CSV table of N, CA and C in Angstrom, one decimal:
chain,number,residue,atom,x,y,z
W,16,MET,N,33.7,-37.3,-11.5
W,16,MET,CA,34.1,-38.6,-11.8
W,16,MET,C,34.3,-39.4,-10.5
W,17,PRO,N,35.0,-38.8,-9.4
W,17,PRO,CA,35.1,-39.6,-8.2
W,17,PRO,C,33.8,-39.8,-7.5
W,18,VAL,N,32.8,-38.9,-7.6
W,18,VAL,CA,31.5,-39.1,-7.1
W,18,VAL,C,30.8,-40.3,-7.7
W,19,LEU,N,30.9,-40.4,-9.1
W,19,LEU,CA,30.3,-41.5,-9.8
W,19,LEU,C,30.9,-42.8,-9.4
W,20,ILE,N,32.2,-42.9,-9.2
W,20,ILE,CA,32.8,-44.1,-8.8
W,20,ILE,C,32.3,-44.5,-7.4
W,21,GLY,N,32.2,-43.5,-6.5
W,21,GLY,CA,31.7,-43.8,-5.1
W,21,GLY,C,30.3,-44.3,-5.2
W,22,VAL,N,29.4,-43.7,-6.0
W,22,VAL,CA,28.0,-44.1,-6.1
W,22,VAL,C,27.9,-45.5,-6.6
W,23,VAL,N,28.7,-45.8,-7.7
W,23,VAL,CA,28.7,-47.2,-8.3
W,23,VAL,C,29.2,-48.2,-7.2
W,24,SER,N,30.2,-47.8,-6.5
W,24,SER,CA,30.8,-48.8,-5.5
W,24,SER,C,29.8,-49.1,-4.4
W,25,VAL,N,29.1,-48.1,-3.9
W,25,VAL,CA,28.1,-48.3,-2.9
W,25,VAL,C,26.9,-49.1,-3.4
W,26,ALA,N,26.5,-48.8,-4.7
W,26,ALA,CA,25.4,-49.6,-5.3
W,26,ALA,C,25.8,-51.1,-5.4
W,27,LEU,N,27.0,-51.3,-5.9
W,27,LEU,CA,27.5,-52.7,-6.1
W,27,LEU,C,27.6,-53.4,-4.7
W,28,ALA,N,28.1,-52.7,-3.7
W,28,ALA,CA,28.2,-53.4,-2.4
W,28,ALA,C,26.8,-53.7,-1.8
W,29,GLY,N,25.9,-52.8,-2.0
W,29,GLY,CA,24.5,-53.0,-1.6
W,29,GLY,C,23.9,-54.2,-2.3
W,30,GLY,N,24.1,-54.3,-3.6
W,30,GLY,CA,23.6,-55.4,-4.4
W,30,GLY,C,24.2,-56.7,-3.9
W,31,LEU,N,25.5,-56.7,-3.6
W,31,LEU,CA,26.1,-58.0,-3.2
W,31,LEU,C,25.5,-58.4,-1.8
W,32,LEU,N,25.4,-57.4,-0.9
W,32,LEU,CA,24.8,-57.7,0.4
W,32,LEU,C,23.4,-58.2,0.3
W,33,ALA,N,22.6,-57.6,-0.6
W,33,ALA,CA,21.2,-58.0,-0.8
W,33,ALA,C,21.2,-59.5,-1.3
W,34,ARG,N,22.1,-59.7,-2.3
W,34,ARG,CA,22.1,-61.1,-2.8
W,34,ARG,C,22.4,-62.1,-1.8
W,35,ASP,N,23.4,-61.8,-0.9
W,35,ASP,CA,23.8,-62.7,0.2
W,35,ASP,C,22.6,-63.0,1.1
W,36,LEU,N,21.9,-61.9,1.5
W,36,LEU,CA,20.8,-62.0,2.4
W,36,LEU,C,19.6,-62.8,1.7
W,37,TYR,N,19.3,-62.6,0.5
W,37,TYR,CA,18.3,-63.3,-0.2
W,37,TYR,C,18.6,-64.8,-0.4
W,38,GLN,N,19.9,-65.1,-0.7
W,38,GLN,CA,20.3,-66.4,-0.9
W,38,GLN,C,20.2,-67.2,0.5
W,39,GLN,N,20.6,-66.5,1.6
W,39,GLN,CA,20.5,-67.1,2.9
W,39,GLN,C,19.0,-67.4,3.2
W,40,ALA,N,18.1,-66.5,2.9
W,40,ALA,CA,16.7,-66.7,3.1
W,40,ALA,C,16.1,-67.8,2.3
W,41,ASP,N,16.6,-67.9,1.0
W,41,ASP,CA,16.1,-69.0,0.2
W,41,ASP,C,16.6,-70.4,0.7
W,42,SER,N,17.9,-70.4,1.1
W,42,SER,CA,18.4,-71.7,1.6
W,42,SER,C,17.7,-72.1,2.9
W,43,ASP,N,17.4,-71.1,3.7
W,43,ASP,CA,16.6,-71.4,5.0
W,43,ASP,C,15.2,-72.0,4.7
W,44,ALA,N,14.6,-71.4,3.6
W,44,ALA,CA,13.3,-71.8,3.3
W,44,ALA,C,13.3,-73.3,2.8
W,45,ALA,N,14.4,-73.7,2.1
W,45,ALA,CA,14.5,-75.0,1.6
W,45,ALA,C,14.6,-76.0,2.7
W,46,ILE,N,15.1,-75.6,3.8
W,46,ILE,CA,15.2,-76.6,4.9
W,46,ILE,C,13.9,-77.0,5.5
W,47,GLY,N,12.9,-76.2,5.4
W,47,GLY,CA,11.5,-76.5,5.9
W,47,GLY,C,11.3,-76.1,7.3
W,48,PRO,N,10.1,-76.3,7.8
W,48,PRO,CA,9.8,-75.8,9.1
W,48,PRO,C,10.6,-76.6,10.2
W,49,VAL,N,10.8,-76.0,11.3
W,49,VAL,CA,11.5,-76.6,12.4
W,49,VAL,C,10.5,-77.3,13.3
W,50,SER,N,10.7,-78.6,13.5
W,50,SER,CA,9.7,-79.3,14.4
W,50,SER,C,10.4,-79.4,15.7
W,51,LEU,N,9.7,-78.9,16.7
W,51,LEU,CA,10.2,-78.9,18.1
W,51,LEU,C,9.7,-80.2,18.8
W,52,PRO,N,10.6,-80.7,19.7
W,52,PRO,CA,10.2,-81.9,20.4
W,52,PRO,C,8.9,-81.7,21.1
W,53,LYS,N,8.1,-82.8,21.2
W,53,LYS,CA,6.9,-82.7,21.9
W,53,LYS,C,7.2,-82.8,23.4
W,54,THR,N,6.9,-81.8,24.2
W,54,THR,CA,7.1,-81.8,25.6
W,54,THR,C,5.9,-81.3,26.3
W,55,SER,N,5.6,-81.8,27.4
W,55,SER,CA,4.5,-81.3,28.2
W,55,SER,C,5.1,-80.5,29.4
W,56,SER,N,4.3,-79.7,29.9
W,56,SER,CA,4.7,-78.9,31.1
W,56,SER,C,5.1,-79.8,32.2
W,57,LEU,N,6.2,-79.5,32.8
W,57,LEU,CA,6.6,-80.4,34.0
W,57,LEU,C,5.9,-79.9,35.2
W,58,ALA,N,5.7,-80.8,36.2
W,58,ALA,CA,5.2,-80.4,37.5
W,58,ALA,C,6.2,-79.5,38.2
W,59,PRO,N,5.8,-78.6,39.0
W,59,PRO,CA,6.8,-77.8,39.7
W,59,PRO,C,8.0,-78.6,40.4
W,60,GLY,N,7.7,-79.7,40.9
W,60,GLY,CA,8.7,-80.5,41.6
W,60,GLY,C,9.7,-81.1,40.6
W,61,GLN,N,9.3,-81.2,39.3
W,61,GLN,CA,10.2,-81.8,38.3
W,61,GLN,C,11.0,-80.7,37.5
W,62,GLN,N,10.8,-79.4,37.8
W,62,GLN,CA,11.5,-78.4,37.2
W,62,GLN,C,12.9,-78.3,37.7
W,63,PRO,N,13.9,-78.1,37.0
W,63,PRO,CA,13.9,-77.5,35.6
W,63,PRO,C,13.9,-78.5,34.5
W,64,GLY,N,13.8,-79.8,34.8
W,64,GLY,CA,13.8,-80.8,33.7
W,64,GLY,C,15.2,-81.3,33.5
W,65,SER,N,15.4,-82.1,32.4
W,65,SER,CA,16.7,-82.7,32.1
W,65,SER,C,17.8,-81.7,31.9
W,66,PRO,N,19.0,-82.0,32.5
W,66,PRO,CA,20.1,-81.0,32.3
W,66,PRO,C,20.8,-81.3,31.0
W,67,LEU,N,20.4,-82.2,30.1
W,67,LEU,CA,21.1,-82.5,28.9
W,67,LEU,C,20.7,-81.5,27.8
W,68,VAL,N,21.7,-81.0,27.1
W,68,VAL,CA,21.5,-80.1,26.0
W,68,VAL,C,20.9,-80.9,24.8
W,69,LYS,N,19.8,-80.4,24.2
W,69,LYS,CA,19.2,-81.0,23.0
W,69,LYS,C,19.2,-80.0,21.9
W,70,LEU,N,19.1,-80.5,20.7
W,70,LEU,CA,19.0,-79.7,19.5
W,70,LEU,C,17.7,-79.9,18.7
W,71,THR,N,17.2,-78.9,18.1
W,71,THR,CA,16.1,-79.1,17.2
W,71,THR,C,16.7,-79.7,15.9
W,72,PRO,N,15.9,-80.2,15.0
W,72,PRO,CA,16.4,-80.7,13.7
W,72,PRO,C,17.1,-79.6,12.9
W,73,ASP,N,16.7,-78.4,13.0
W,73,ASP,CA,17.3,-77.3,12.3
W,73,ASP,C,18.7,-77.1,12.9
W,74,ALA,N,18.9,-77.0,14.2
W,74,ALA,CA,20.2,-76.9,14.8
W,74,ALA,C,21.1,-78.1,14.5
W,75,ALA,N,20.5,-79.2,14.5
W,75,ALA,CA,21.3,-80.5,14.3
W,75,ALA,C,21.9,-80.5,12.9
W,76,ARG,N,21.4,-79.8,11.9
W,76,ARG,CA,21.9,-79.8,10.6
W,76,ARG,C,23.1,-78.9,10.4
W,77,HIS,N,23.4,-78.1,11.4
W,77,HIS,CA,24.5,-77.1,11.3
W,77,HIS,C,25.8,-77.9,11.4
W,78,PRO,N,26.9,-77.6,10.6
W,78,PRO,CA,28.1,-78.3,10.7
W,78,PRO,C,28.8,-78.3,12.0
W,79,HIS,N,28.5,-77.4,12.9
W,79,HIS,CA,29.1,-77.3,14.2
W,79,HIS,C,28.2,-77.8,15.3
W,80,ASP,N,27.1,-78.5,15.0
W,80,ASP,CA,26.1,-78.9,15.9
W,80,ASP,C,26.6,-79.6,17.2
W,81,GLU,N,27.5,-80.6,17.0
W,81,GLU,CA,28.0,-81.4,18.1
W,81,GLU,C,29.0,-80.5,18.9
W,82,THR,N,29.8,-79.7,18.3
W,82,THR,CA,30.7,-78.8,19.0
W,82,THR,C,29.9,-77.9,19.9
W,83,VAL,N,28.8,-77.3,19.4
W,83,VAL,CA,28.0,-76.4,20.1
W,83,VAL,C,27.3,-77.1,21.3
W,84,ARG,N,26.8,-78.3,21.0
W,84,ARG,CA,26.1,-79.1,22.0
W,84,ARG,C,27.0,-79.4,23.2
W,85,ARG,N,28.3,-79.8,22.9
W,85,ARG,CA,29.2,-80.1,23.9
W,85,ARG,C,29.6,-78.9,24.7
W,86,LEU,N,29.8,-77.8,24.0
W,86,LEU,CA,30.2,-76.5,24.6
W,86,LEU,C,29.1,-76.1,25.6
W,87,LEU,N,27.9,-76.1,25.2
W,87,LEU,CA,26.8,-75.7,26.1
W,87,LEU,C,26.6,-76.7,27.2
W,88,GLN,N,26.9,-78.0,27.0
W,88,GLN,CA,26.8,-78.9,28.0
W,88,GLN,C,27.8,-78.6,29.1
W,89,ALA,N,29.0,-78.3,28.7
W,89,ALA,CA,30.1,-77.9,29.7
W,89,ALA,C,29.7,-76.7,30.5
W,90,TYR,N,29.1,-75.7,29.8
W,90,TYR,CA,28.6,-74.5,30.4
W,90,TYR,C,27.6,-74.7,31.5
W,91,PHE,N,26.5,-75.5,31.1
W,91,PHE,CA,25.4,-75.7,32.0
W,91,PHE,C,25.9,-76.7,33.1
W,92,ASP,N,26.7,-77.7,32.8
W,92,ASP,CA,27.2,-78.6,33.8
W,92,ASP,C,28.0,-77.8,34.9
W,93,GLY,N,28.8,-76.8,34.4
W,93,GLY,CA,29.5,-76.0,35.4
W,93,GLY,C,28.6,-75.3,36.3
W,94,ILE,N,27.5,-74.7,35.7
W,94,ILE,CA,26.5,-73.9,36.6
W,94,ILE,C,25.8,-74.9,37.5
W,95,ASN,N,25.3,-76.0,37.0
W,95,ASN,CA,24.5,-76.9,37.8
W,95,ASN,C,25.4,-77.6,38.9
W,96,GLY,N,26.6,-77.8,38.6
W,96,GLY,CA,27.5,-78.5,39.6
W,96,GLY,C,28.3,-77.5,40.4
W,97,ARG,N,28.0,-76.2,40.3
W,97,ARG,CA,28.8,-75.1,41.0
W,97,ARG,C,30.3,-75.3,40.8
W,98,ASN,N,30.6,-75.6,39.6
W,98,ASN,CA,32.0,-75.9,39.2
W,98,ASN,C,32.5,-74.8,38.3
W,99,TYR,N,33.2,-73.8,38.9
W,99,TYR,CA,33.7,-72.6,38.2
W,99,TYR,C,34.7,-73.0,37.2
W,100,ASP,N,35.6,-74.0,37.5
W,100,ASP,CA,36.6,-74.4,36.6
W,100,ASP,C,36.0,-75.0,35.3
W,101,ARG,N,35.0,-75.8,35.5
W,101,ARG,CA,34.3,-76.4,34.4
W,101,ARG,C,33.6,-75.4,33.5
W,102,TRP,N,33.0,-74.4,34.1
W,102,TRP,CA,32.3,-73.3,33.4
W,102,TRP,C,33.4,-72.5,32.6
W,103,LYS,N,34.6,-72.3,33.2
W,103,LYS,CA,35.6,-71.5,32.5
W,103,LYS,C,36.1,-72.2,31.2
W,104,THR,N,36.0,-73.5,31.1
W,104,THR,CA,36.4,-74.2,29.9
W,104,THR,C,35.4,-73.9,28.7
W,105,ALA,N,34.3,-73.4,29.0
W,105,ALA,CA,33.3,-73.1,28.0
W,105,ALA,C,33.1,-71.7,27.6
W,106,VAL,N,33.8,-70.8,28.3
W,106,VAL,CA,33.7,-69.3,28.0
W,106,VAL,C,35.0,-68.7,27.6
W,107,THR,N,34.9,-67.5,26.9
W,107,THR,CA,36.1,-66.8,26.5
W,107,THR,C,36.8,-66.2,27.8
W,108,SER,N,38.1,-65.9,27.6
W,108,SER,CA,38.9,-65.4,28.7
W,108,SER,C,38.3,-64.0,29.1
W,109,GLU,N,37.7,-63.3,28.2
W,109,GLU,CA,37.0,-62.0,28.5
W,109,GLU,C,35.9,-62.3,29.5
W,110,ARG,N,35.1,-63.3,29.3
W,110,ARG,CA,34.0,-63.6,30.3
W,110,ARG,C,34.6,-64.0,31.6
W,111,VAL,N,35.7,-64.8,31.6
W,111,VAL,CA,36.3,-65.2,32.9
W,111,VAL,C,36.8,-64.0,33.6
W,112,ARG,N,37.4,-63.0,32.9
W,112,ARG,CA,37.9,-61.8,33.6
W,112,ARG,C,36.8,-61.0,34.1
W,113,ALA,N,35.6,-61.0,33.5
W,113,ALA,CA,34.5,-60.2,33.9
W,113,ALA,C,33.8,-60.8,35.2
W,114,LYS,N,34.1,-62.0,35.5
W,114,LYS,CA,33.3,-62.7,36.7
W,114,LYS,C,34.3,-63.5,37.5
W,115,THR,N,34.7,-63.0,38.7
W,115,THR,CA,35.6,-63.8,39.5
W,115,THR,C,34.8,-65.0,40.0
W,116,GLU,N,35.6,-66.0,40.5
W,116,GLU,CA,35.0,-67.2,41.1
W,116,GLU,C,34.0,-66.9,42.2
W,117,GLN,N,34.4,-65.9,43.1
W,117,GLN,CA,33.5,-65.6,44.2
W,117,GLN,C,32.2,-65.0,43.7
W,118,GLN,N,32.3,-64.1,42.7
W,118,GLN,CA,31.0,-63.5,42.1
W,118,GLN,C,30.2,-64.6,41.4
W,119,TRP,N,30.9,-65.4,40.7
W,119,TRP,CA,30.2,-66.5,40.0
W,119,TRP,C,29.4,-67.4,40.9
W,120,LEU,N,30.1,-67.8,42.0
W,120,LEU,CA,29.5,-68.7,42.9
W,120,LEU,C,28.3,-68.1,43.6
W,121,ARG,N,28.4,-66.8,43.9
W,121,ARG,CA,27.3,-66.0,44.5
W,121,ARG,C,26.1,-66.0,43.5
W,122,ASP,N,26.4,-65.6,42.2
W,122,ASP,CA,25.4,-65.5,41.2
W,122,ASP,C,24.6,-66.8,40.9
W,123,TYR,N,25.3,-67.9,41.0
W,123,TYR,CA,24.7,-69.2,40.6
W,123,TYR,C,24.5,-70.1,41.8
W,124,ARG,N,24.6,-69.6,43.0
W,124,ARG,CA,24.6,-70.5,44.2
W,124,ARG,C,23.4,-71.4,44.4
W,125,SER,N,22.3,-71.0,43.8
W,125,SER,CA,21.1,-71.9,44.0
W,125,SER,C,20.5,-72.3,42.6
W,126,THR,N,21.2,-71.9,41.5
W,126,THR,CA,20.6,-72.1,40.2
W,126,THR,C,20.8,-73.6,39.7
W,127,GLN,N,19.7,-74.1,39.1
W,127,GLN,CA,19.7,-75.4,38.4
W,127,GLN,C,19.0,-75.1,37.1
W,128,ASP,N,19.7,-75.5,36.0
W,128,ASP,CA,19.2,-75.3,34.7
W,128,ASP,C,18.9,-76.6,34.0
W,129,GLY,N,17.8,-76.6,33.2
W,129,GLY,CA,17.4,-77.8,32.5
W,129,GLY,C,16.5,-77.5,31.3
W,130,ASN,N,16.0,-78.5,30.7
W,130,ASN,CA,15.1,-78.4,29.5
W,130,ASN,C,15.8,-77.5,28.5
W,131,ILE,N,17.1,-77.7,28.3
W,131,ILE,CA,17.9,-76.9,27.4
W,131,ILE,C,17.8,-77.3,26.0
W,132,LEU,N,17.3,-76.4,25.1
W,132,LEU,CA,17.1,-76.7,23.7
W,132,LEU,C,17.7,-75.6,22.8
W,133,VAL,N,18.6,-76.1,21.9
W,133,VAL,CA,19.2,-75.2,20.9
W,133,VAL,C,18.2,-75.2,19.7
W,134,HIS,N,17.7,-74.0,19.4
W,134,HIS,CA,16.8,-73.9,18.3
W,134,HIS,C,17.4,-73.6,17.0
W,135,ARG,N,18.5,-72.9,17.0
W,135,ARG,CA,19.2,-72.5,15.8
W,135,ARG,C,20.7,-72.2,16.1
W,136,ILE,N,21.5,-72.5,15.1
W,136,ILE,CA,22.9,-72.0,15.1
W,136,ILE,C,23.2,-71.3,13.8
W,137,GLU,N,23.6,-70.0,14.0
W,137,GLU,CA,23.9,-69.2,12.8
W,137,GLU,C,25.4,-68.9,12.8
W,138,THR,N,26.0,-69.0,11.6
W,138,THR,CA,27.4,-68.7,11.4
W,138,THR,C,27.5,-67.4,10.8
W,139,ALA,N,28.5,-66.6,11.3
W,139,ALA,CA,28.8,-65.3,10.7
W,139,ALA,C,30.1,-65.4,9.9
W,140,HIS,N,30.4,-64.4,9.1
W,140,HIS,CA,31.5,-64.4,8.3
W,140,HIS,C,32.8,-64.1,9.0
W,141,ASP,N,32.8,-63.7,10.3
W,141,ASP,CA,34.0,-63.4,11.1
W,141,ASP,C,34.3,-64.4,12.1
W,142,ASP,N,34.2,-65.7,11.7
W,142,ASP,CA,34.5,-66.8,12.6
W,142,ASP,C,33.8,-66.7,14.0
W,143,THR,N,32.5,-66.4,13.9
W,143,THR,CA,31.7,-66.4,15.1
W,143,THR,C,30.4,-67.1,14.8
W,144,MET,N,29.7,-67.5,15.8
W,144,MET,CA,28.4,-68.1,15.7
W,144,MET,C,27.4,-67.4,16.7
W,145,ARG,N,26.2,-67.5,16.4
W,145,ARG,CA,25.2,-67.1,17.4
W,145,ARG,C,24.2,-68.3,17.6
W,146,VAL,N,24.0,-68.7,18.8
W,146,VAL,CA,23.2,-69.8,19.2
W,146,VAL,C,21.9,-69.3,19.9
W,147,LEU,N,20.8,-69.7,19.2
W,147,LEU,CA,19.5,-69.3,19.8
W,147,LEU,C,19.0,-70.5,20.6
W,148,LEU,N,18.8,-70.3,21.9
W,148,LEU,CA,18.4,-71.4,22.8
W,148,LEU,C,17.4,-71.0,23.8
W,149,SER,N,16.8,-72.0,24.4
W,149,SER,CA,15.9,-71.8,25.5
W,149,SER,C,16.2,-72.8,26.6
W,150,PHE,N,15.9,-72.4,27.8
W,150,PHE,CA,16.1,-73.3,28.9
W,150,PHE,C,15.3,-72.8,30.1
W,151,THR,N,15.2,-73.7,31.1
W,151,THR,CA,14.5,-73.4,32.3
W,151,THR,C,15.5,-73.3,33.5
W,152,SER,N,15.3,-72.4,34.3
W,152,SER,CA,16.2,-72.3,35.5
W,152,SER,C,15.3,-72.3,36.8
W,153,THR,N,15.8,-72.9,37.8
W,153,THR,CA,15.1,-72.8,39.1
W,153,THR,C,16.2,-72.2,40.0
W,154,GLN,N,15.7,-71.4,41.0
W,154,GLN,CA,16.6,-70.8,41.9
W,154,GLN,C,15.8,-70.3,43.1
W,155,GLU,N,16.5,-70.0,44.2
W,155,GLU,CA,15.9,-69.4,45.3
W,155,GLU,C,15.4,-68.0,44.9
W,156,MET,N,14.4,-67.5,45.5
W,156,MET,CA,13.8,-66.2,45.1
W,156,MET,C,14.9,-65.1,45.3
W,157,ARG,N,15.7,-65.2,46.3
W,157,ARG,CA,16.8,-64.1,46.5
W,157,ARG,C,17.8,-64.1,45.3
W,158,ASP,N,17.9,-65.2,44.6
W,158,ASP,CA,18.8,-65.3,43.5
W,158,ASP,C,18.2,-65.1,42.1
W,159,ALA,N,16.9,-64.9,42.1
W,159,ALA,CA,16.2,-64.7,40.8
W,159,ALA,C,16.5,-63.2,40.3
W,160,PRO,N,16.3,-63.0,39.0
W,160,PRO,CA,16.5,-61.6,38.5
W,160,PRO,C,15.5,-60.7,39.2
W,161,VAL,N,16.0,-59.5,39.4
W,161,VAL,CA,15.2,-58.4,40.1
W,161,VAL,C,13.9,-58.2,39.4
W,162,ASN,N,13.9,-58.2,38.0
W,162,ASN,CA,12.7,-57.9,37.2
W,162,ASN,C,11.8,-59.1,37.1
W,163,LEU,N,12.2,-60.3,37.6
W,163,LEU,CA,11.3,-61.5,37.6
W,163,LEU,C,11.6,-62.4,38.8
W,164,PRO,N,11.2,-61.9,39.9
W,164,PRO,CA,11.6,-62.7,41.2
W,164,PRO,C,10.7,-64.0,41.3
W,165,ARG,N,11.1,-65.0,40.6
W,165,ARG,CA,10.3,-66.3,40.6
W,165,ARG,C,11.3,-67.4,40.8
W,166,ARG,N,10.8,-68.5,41.4
W,166,ARG,CA,11.7,-69.7,41.6
W,166,ARG,C,11.9,-70.5,40.3
W,167,CYS,N,11.0,-70.3,39.3
W,167,CYS,CA,11.2,-71.0,38.1
W,167,CYS,C,11.0,-70.1,36.9
W,168,ILE,N,12.0,-70.0,36.0
W,168,ILE,CA,12.0,-69.0,34.9
W,168,ILE,C,12.3,-69.8,33.6
W,169,ARG,N,11.6,-69.5,32.6
W,169,ARG,CA,11.9,-70.0,31.2
W,169,ARG,C,12.6,-68.9,30.5
W,170,TRP,N,13.8,-69.2,29.9
W,170,TRP,CA,14.6,-68.2,29.3
W,170,TRP,C,14.7,-68.5,27.8
W,171,TRP,N,14.8,-67.4,26.9
W,171,TRP,CA,15.1,-67.5,25.5
W,171,TRP,C,16.1,-66.5,25.2
W,172,LEU,N,17.3,-66.9,24.7
W,172,LEU,CA,18.3,-65.9,24.4
W,172,LEU,C,19.2,-66.4,23.2
W,173,ALA,N,20.1,-65.4,22.8
W,173,ALA,CA,21.1,-65.7,21.8
W,173,ALA,C,22.4,-65.6,22.4
W,174,LEU,N,23.2,-66.6,22.4
W,174,LEU,CA,24.6,-66.6,22.9
W,174,LEU,C,25.6,-66.4,21.8
W,175,PRO,N,26.5,-65.5,21.9
W,175,PRO,CA,27.6,-65.4,20.9
W,175,PRO,C,28.7,-66.5,21.2
W,176,ILE,N,29.1,-67.1,20.1
W,176,ILE,CA,30.2,-68.1,20.2
W,176,ILE,C,31.4,-67.6,19.3
W,177,ALA,N,32.6,-67.6,19.9
W,177,ALA,CA,33.7,-67.1,19.2
W,177,ALA,C,34.9,-68.1,19.2
W,178,LEU,N,35.7,-68.1,18.2
W,178,LEU,CA,37.0,-68.9,18.3
W,178,LEU,C,38.0,-68.2,19.1
W,179,GLU,N,38.5,-68.9,20.1
W,179,GLU,CA,39.6,-68.3,20.9
W,179,GLU,C,40.7,-69.4,21.0
W,180,GLN,N,41.9,-69.0,20.5
W,180,GLN,CA,43.0,-69.9,20.4
W,180,GLN,C,42.6,-71.3,19.8
W,181,GLY,N,41.8,-71.2,18.8
W,181,GLY,CA,41.5,-72.5,18.0
W,181,GLY,C,40.3,-73.3,18.6
W,182,HIS,N,39.7,-72.7,19.7
W,182,HIS,CA,38.6,-73.4,20.3
W,182,HIS,C,37.4,-72.6,20.4
W,183,TRP,N,36.2,-73.1,20.1
W,183,TRP,CA,34.9,-72.4,20.2
W,183,TRP,C,34.6,-72.2,21.7
W,184,LYS,N,34.2,-70.9,22.0
W,184,LYS,CA,33.9,-70.5,23.4
W,184,LYS,C,32.7,-69.6,23.4
W,185,ILE,N,31.9,-69.6,24.5
W,185,ILE,CA,30.8,-68.7,24.6
W,185,ILE,C,31.4,-67.3,25.0
W,186,ASP,N,31.1,-66.4,24.2
W,186,ASP,CA,31.6,-65.0,24.3
W,186,ASP,C,30.7,-64.1,25.2
W,187,VAL,N,31.2,-62.9,25.4
W,187,VAL,CA,30.5,-62.0,26.2
W,187,VAL,C,29.3,-61.5,25.4
W,188,VAL,N,28.1,-61.5,26.1
W,188,VAL,CA,26.9,-61.0,25.5
W,188,VAL,C,27.0,-59.5,25.3
W,189,PRO,N,26.7,-59.0,24.1
W,189,PRO,CA,26.8,-57.5,23.8
W,189,PRO,C,26.0,-56.7,24.8
W,190,PRO,N,26.5,-55.6,25.2
W,190,PRO,CA,25.8,-54.7,26.2
W,190,PRO,C,24.5,-54.3,25.6
W,191,GLY,N,23.5,-54.2,26.5
W,191,GLY,CA,22.1,-53.9,26.0
W,191,GLY,C,21.3,-55.0,25.6
W,192,THR,N,21.9,-56.2,25.5
W,192,THR,CA,21.1,-57.4,25.1
W,192,THR,C,20.3,-57.9,26.3
W,193,VAL,N,19.0,-58.0,26.1
W,193,VAL,CA,18.1,-58.4,27.1
W,193,VAL,C,17.4,-59.7,26.7
W,194,PRO,N,17.7,-60.8,27.4
W,194,PRO,CA,17.1,-62.1,27.1
W,194,PRO,C,15.6,-62.0,27.5
W,195,GLU,N,14.8,-62.8,26.8
W,195,GLU,CA,13.4,-62.9,27.1
W,195,GLU,C,13.3,-64.0,28.2
W,196,MET,N,12.3,-63.7,29.1
W,196,MET,CA,12.1,-64.6,30.2
W,196,MET,C,10.7,-64.5,30.7
W,197,ALA,N,10.2,-65.7,31.2
W,197,ALA,CA,8.8,-65.7,31.7
W,197,ALA,C,8.8,-66.7,32.9
W,198,ALA,N,7.9,-66.5,33.8
W,198,ALA,CA,7.7,-67.4,34.9
W,198,ALA,C,7.2,-68.8,34.4
W,199,CYS,N,7.6,-69.8,35.0
W,199,CYS,CA,7.2,-71.2,34.6
W,199,CYS,C,5.8,-71.4,35.1
């Protein structure tokens, strides 16, 4: 009898999970295709493009769209302005502890980010969000990633967002997460 109860419980949980997943897929399909802004390639001297965070129509329909846009704007303004204190306002205390001001200034000493586009905002059941975005960075060759030593890089990544003391903050990226990147 205990085995039967366990099997029924697992089957019920699996069914509820599948229902949630299919309902999410159905509601996403009802939204329709995402139309991306029409952009042309910028000349090398115009890279990285506008430093303003923009949203696709899909991301703009999320209830936290403006909160996420402002949060990312503070994050990128901090990087572009070499302002560690500004950057700290946008990230969790765990991220701040992981990167001293001296390390941060060294890591971003020549970085300029622009052409920042939020493609999607996904909400999880545990008071977290995941933001799918792309942006362009320019930097001195010495400051480029070792695996892509270029002055101009196009990035695609997912940033975790978490509530910390009642405020949304960019959280630590899970270990092993590798963003996509390509030379401009």
